[in-house]
């Protein structure tokens, strides 16, 4: 896809890898939100001309899409610094570990977070695989490429994020809306894709099962 500007809120293990893979894919990033700003500077200088740093609101203004990748408990602070996200494509990588307000029983973390970002064109992705695995598996070729699941209630936003995921070296797979995406959320458990490697060929059975409300096929295993 054509060159895009991406604001990154939280450039740690996951957000930092997203920034690195986005730059490799030809995009520009602005890194923000750190207690220790020197870490952002360090990563930006490693990534070169396509990376810069700024405040959280600057990263939001810069980005055609914004990646939120902070610990669950830091989400309220990050959103406060972000200001309005209305109309913005937001990619949420977070999982509901540790302190902070939690979803209602039966509500997905994605639906809960989408609600905390009024007007945002919310997409959840990059949350099911460890940071080390995401870093190592990015850019695999052919049928060994790894799936990054997505969910969201805005089809056009998901289309844009799918293009970005592809440029970043993964296979985008749309699991549907935020209300029905529990299989991609923590904790790791039988019957969920969270915490498991999937490749493109094994993804359609999961998509069909989620759509039909039936159990997903057995978790694949790869050598
Ligand atoms: N790690 C994984 O394997 C993994 C996998 C999938 C999803 N996730 C999810 O993705 C999100 C990010 O995880 P991560 O592992 O990338 O986290 P991380 O490495 O700890 O990165 C968090 C980033 O937020 C910044 N930050 C700013 N204010 C903060 C505050 N008050 N408290 C903590 N950090 C603050 C940190 O910078 P400073 O340290 O300089 O403040 C850091 O750059 C989490 O919601 C996590 O559940 C993680």
XYZ file of C-alpha atoms and ligand atoms in Angstrom:
271
model
C 0.000 0.000 0.000
C 1.091 3.605 -0.359
C 3.326 5.199 2.229
C 1.523 5.942 5.479
C 2.170 7.953 8.618
C 1.659 6.028 11.839
C 1.578 7.459 15.347
C 2.803 5.065 18.027
C 1.589 5.455 21.621
C 3.885 3.222 23.660
C 6.933 2.017 21.737
C 7.985 -0.843 24.015
C 8.203 -4.491 23.055
C 5.065 -4.647 20.916
C 4.780 -0.989 19.853
C 8.523 -0.891 19.142
C 8.287 -3.960 16.917
C 5.263 -2.493 15.136
C 7.297 0.676 14.512
C 10.270 -1.322 13.226
C 8.184 -3.468 10.872
C 6.194 -0.451 9.641
C 9.434 1.357 8.774
C 10.694 -1.771 6.993
C 7.412 -1.772 5.097
C 8.100 1.767 3.829
C 5.989 3.755 6.305
C 6.803 6.645 8.645
C 6.336 6.524 12.407
C 6.222 9.000 15.273
C 7.022 7.391 18.636
C 5.444 8.724 21.849
C 4.517 8.020 25.486
C 7.448 6.979 27.654
C 8.470 7.635 31.232
C 12.017 7.574 29.882
C 12.026 9.609 26.624
C 15.633 8.614 25.887
C 14.359 5.120 24.965
C 12.122 6.643 22.292
C 15.034 8.707 20.964
C 17.223 5.632 20.853
C 14.693 3.611 18.876
C 13.948 6.521 16.531
C 17.621 7.004 15.726
C 18.013 3.264 15.136
C 15.046 3.340 12.725
C 16.451 6.340 10.840
C 14.831 8.991 8.666
C 11.393 7.388 8.669
C 11.070 7.713 12.462
C 10.653 10.631 14.830
C 9.486 11.236 18.404
C 6.908 13.575 19.895
C 4.210 14.009 22.492
C 1.194 11.704 22.481
C -1.094 14.334 20.946
C 1.594 15.025 18.308
C 1.685 11.322 17.395
C -2.115 11.318 17.073
C -2.047 14.400 14.842
C 0.787 12.899 12.753
C -0.783 9.485 12.236
C -3.218 8.429 9.549
C -3.379 5.477 11.918
C -2.392 5.328 15.572
C -1.113 2.240 17.387
C -1.912 2.056 21.106
C 0.548 -0.312 22.766
C 0.754 0.427 26.477
C 0.232 -1.716 29.578
C -3.488 -2.090 30.370
C -3.210 0.052 33.493
C -1.616 2.926 31.534
C -4.460 3.138 28.974
C -6.416 5.878 30.817
C -3.298 8.055 31.054
C -2.397 7.438 27.407
C -5.929 8.281 26.248
C -5.986 11.428 28.338
C -2.756 12.611 26.731
C -4.009 11.595 23.277
C -7.030 13.905 23.332
C -9.801 13.187 20.868
C -9.387 10.148 18.632
C -12.588 10.821 16.762
C -12.294 9.802 13.102
C -8.840 8.291 13.638
C -7.963 4.704 12.780
C -6.723 3.270 16.089
C -4.955 -0.081 16.328
C -5.137 -1.479 19.850
C -2.554 -4.129 20.808
C -3.410 -4.282 24.508
C -4.407 -7.200 26.716
C -6.336 -6.920 29.959
C -3.573 -7.822 32.430
C -2.837 -5.930 35.642
C -4.615 -2.969 37.200
C -7.078 -0.586 35.574
C -10.778 -0.528 34.684
C -11.942 -3.838 33.209
C -14.667 -4.948 30.765
C -18.069 -5.985 32.122
C -18.621 -9.748 32.413
C -19.214 -11.075 28.904
C -17.894 -7.910 27.259
C -14.727 -8.254 25.168
C -11.722 -6.099 25.975
C -11.956 -4.821 22.395
C -15.557 -3.628 22.842
C -14.605 -2.074 26.181
C -11.608 -0.224 24.747
C -13.506 0.900 21.644
C -16.018 2.502 24.017
C -13.197 4.352 25.810
C -12.166 5.901 22.466
C -15.325 7.656 21.312
C -15.485 8.148 17.554
C -12.261 6.242 16.912
C -12.212 3.836 13.971
C -11.132 1.062 16.269
C -9.276 -2.102 15.213
C -7.651 -4.594 17.578
C -4.599 -6.522 16.373
C -1.012 -7.596 17.261
C -2.191 -8.804 20.686
C -2.192 -12.602 20.372
C 1.518 -13.415 19.946
C 4.498 -12.679 22.191
C 6.664 -9.737 21.263
C 9.690 -11.985 20.715
C 7.744 -14.184 18.314
C 6.254 -11.222 16.446
C 9.730 -9.760 15.990
C 11.245 -13.043 14.863
C 8.374 -14.105 12.561
C 7.881 -10.791 10.715
C 8.629 -10.980 7.013
C 8.425 -14.748 6.639
C 7.716 -15.746 3.070
C 4.997 -17.857 1.474
C 2.855 -20.243 3.477
C 5.035 -19.844 6.613
C 3.781 -16.287 7.084
C 2.146 -15.734 10.454
C -1.407 -14.502 10.981
C -2.184 -11.281 12.829
C -5.857 -11.481 13.726
C -7.952 -8.321 13.619
C -11.369 -7.358 14.846
C -13.287 -4.113 14.597
C -16.636 -2.605 13.724
C -15.430 -0.335 10.868
C -14.824 -2.343 7.660
C -12.838 0.418 5.926
C -10.568 0.856 8.927
C -9.940 -2.900 8.929
C -9.106 -2.782 5.224
C -6.496 -0.108 5.854
C -5.053 -2.010 8.822
C -4.988 -5.214 6.755
C -2.787 -3.468 4.171
C -0.494 -2.272 6.903
C -0.244 -5.737 8.501
C 0.708 -7.146 5.106
C 3.388 -4.493 4.614
C 4.690 -5.340 8.080
C 5.296 -8.932 7.049
C 2.288 -10.826 8.374
C -1.036 -12.227 7.102
C -4.044 -10.119 8.168
C -7.168 -12.112 9.047
C -10.444 -10.425 9.965
C -12.314 -12.174 12.767
C -15.316 -9.832 12.663
C -16.678 -7.247 15.072
C -15.451 -6.287 18.541
C -18.374 -7.985 20.305
C -17.524 -11.444 18.959
C -13.726 -11.494 19.119
C -13.247 -13.255 22.491
C -11.211 -16.033 20.828
C -8.388 -13.554 20.153
C -8.284 -12.263 23.725
C -6.368 -13.355 26.829
C -6.002 -15.697 28.597
C -4.444 -18.508 26.567
C -6.873 -21.425 26.716
C -8.218 -24.319 24.650
C -10.673 -23.131 22.013
C -8.986 -19.728 21.503
C -6.418 -18.374 19.029
C -4.838 -16.143 21.702
C -1.239 -17.222 22.308
C -1.110 -19.555 19.295
C 0.740 -19.381 15.983
C -1.527 -19.575 12.947
C -0.644 -19.454 9.302
C -2.959 -18.281 6.546
C -4.060 -21.749 5.427
C -5.420 -22.544 8.896
C -7.272 -19.269 9.427
C -10.464 -19.716 7.403
C -11.801 -22.503 9.638
C -11.466 -20.156 12.609
C -13.185 -17.287 10.798
C -16.068 -19.578 9.762
C -16.462 -20.977 13.286
C -16.483 -17.519 14.903
C -19.045 -16.348 12.353
C -21.249 -19.380 13.048
C -20.720 -19.312 16.816
C -19.302 -22.838 16.835
C -16.046 -24.100 18.451
C -12.941 -23.324 16.440
C -10.963 -26.212 14.867
C -8.125 -27.769 16.822
C -5.069 -25.547 17.223
C -2.598 -26.270 14.409
C 0.965 -27.242 15.190
C 3.916 -26.447 12.957
C 7.363 -28.000 13.010
N 4.924 -8.266 25.490
C 4.162 -9.108 24.807
O 4.595 -10.227 24.475
C 2.774 -8.705 24.389
C 2.125 -9.473 23.398
C 0.883 -9.076 22.928
C 0.273 -7.954 23.452
N 0.892 -7.240 24.450
C 0.168 -6.091 24.989
O 0.638 -4.913 24.333
C 0.697 -3.825 25.242
C 2.124 -3.337 25.318
O 2.917 -4.388 25.841
P 4.512 -4.353 25.804
O 4.954 -5.694 26.238
O 4.980 -3.792 24.526
O 4.799 -3.318 26.983
P 6.175 -2.576 27.281
O 7.284 -3.259 26.594
O 6.231 -2.415 28.760
O 5.961 -1.163 26.594
C 5.103 -0.188 27.139
C 5.488 1.164 26.609
O 4.673 2.167 27.235
C 5.515 3.172 27.802
N 4.904 3.781 28.988
C 4.593 5.082 29.106
N 4.025 5.331 30.273
C 3.954 4.185 30.931
C 3.459 3.837 32.212
N 2.876 4.723 33.029
N 3.556 2.553 32.600
C 4.122 1.639 31.782
N 4.620 1.921 30.535
C 4.528 3.183 30.127
C 6.810 2.458 28.116
O 7.896 3.362 28.103
P 8.726 3.634 29.475
O 9.062 2.289 30.020
O 9.894 4.467 29.079
O 7.755 4.361 30.326
C 6.941 1.500 26.928
O 7.516 2.126 25.807
C 0.192 -4.370 26.582
O -1.167 -4.033 26.740
C 0.371 -5.869 26.467
O -0.583 -6.585 27.235
C 2.128 -7.579 24.899
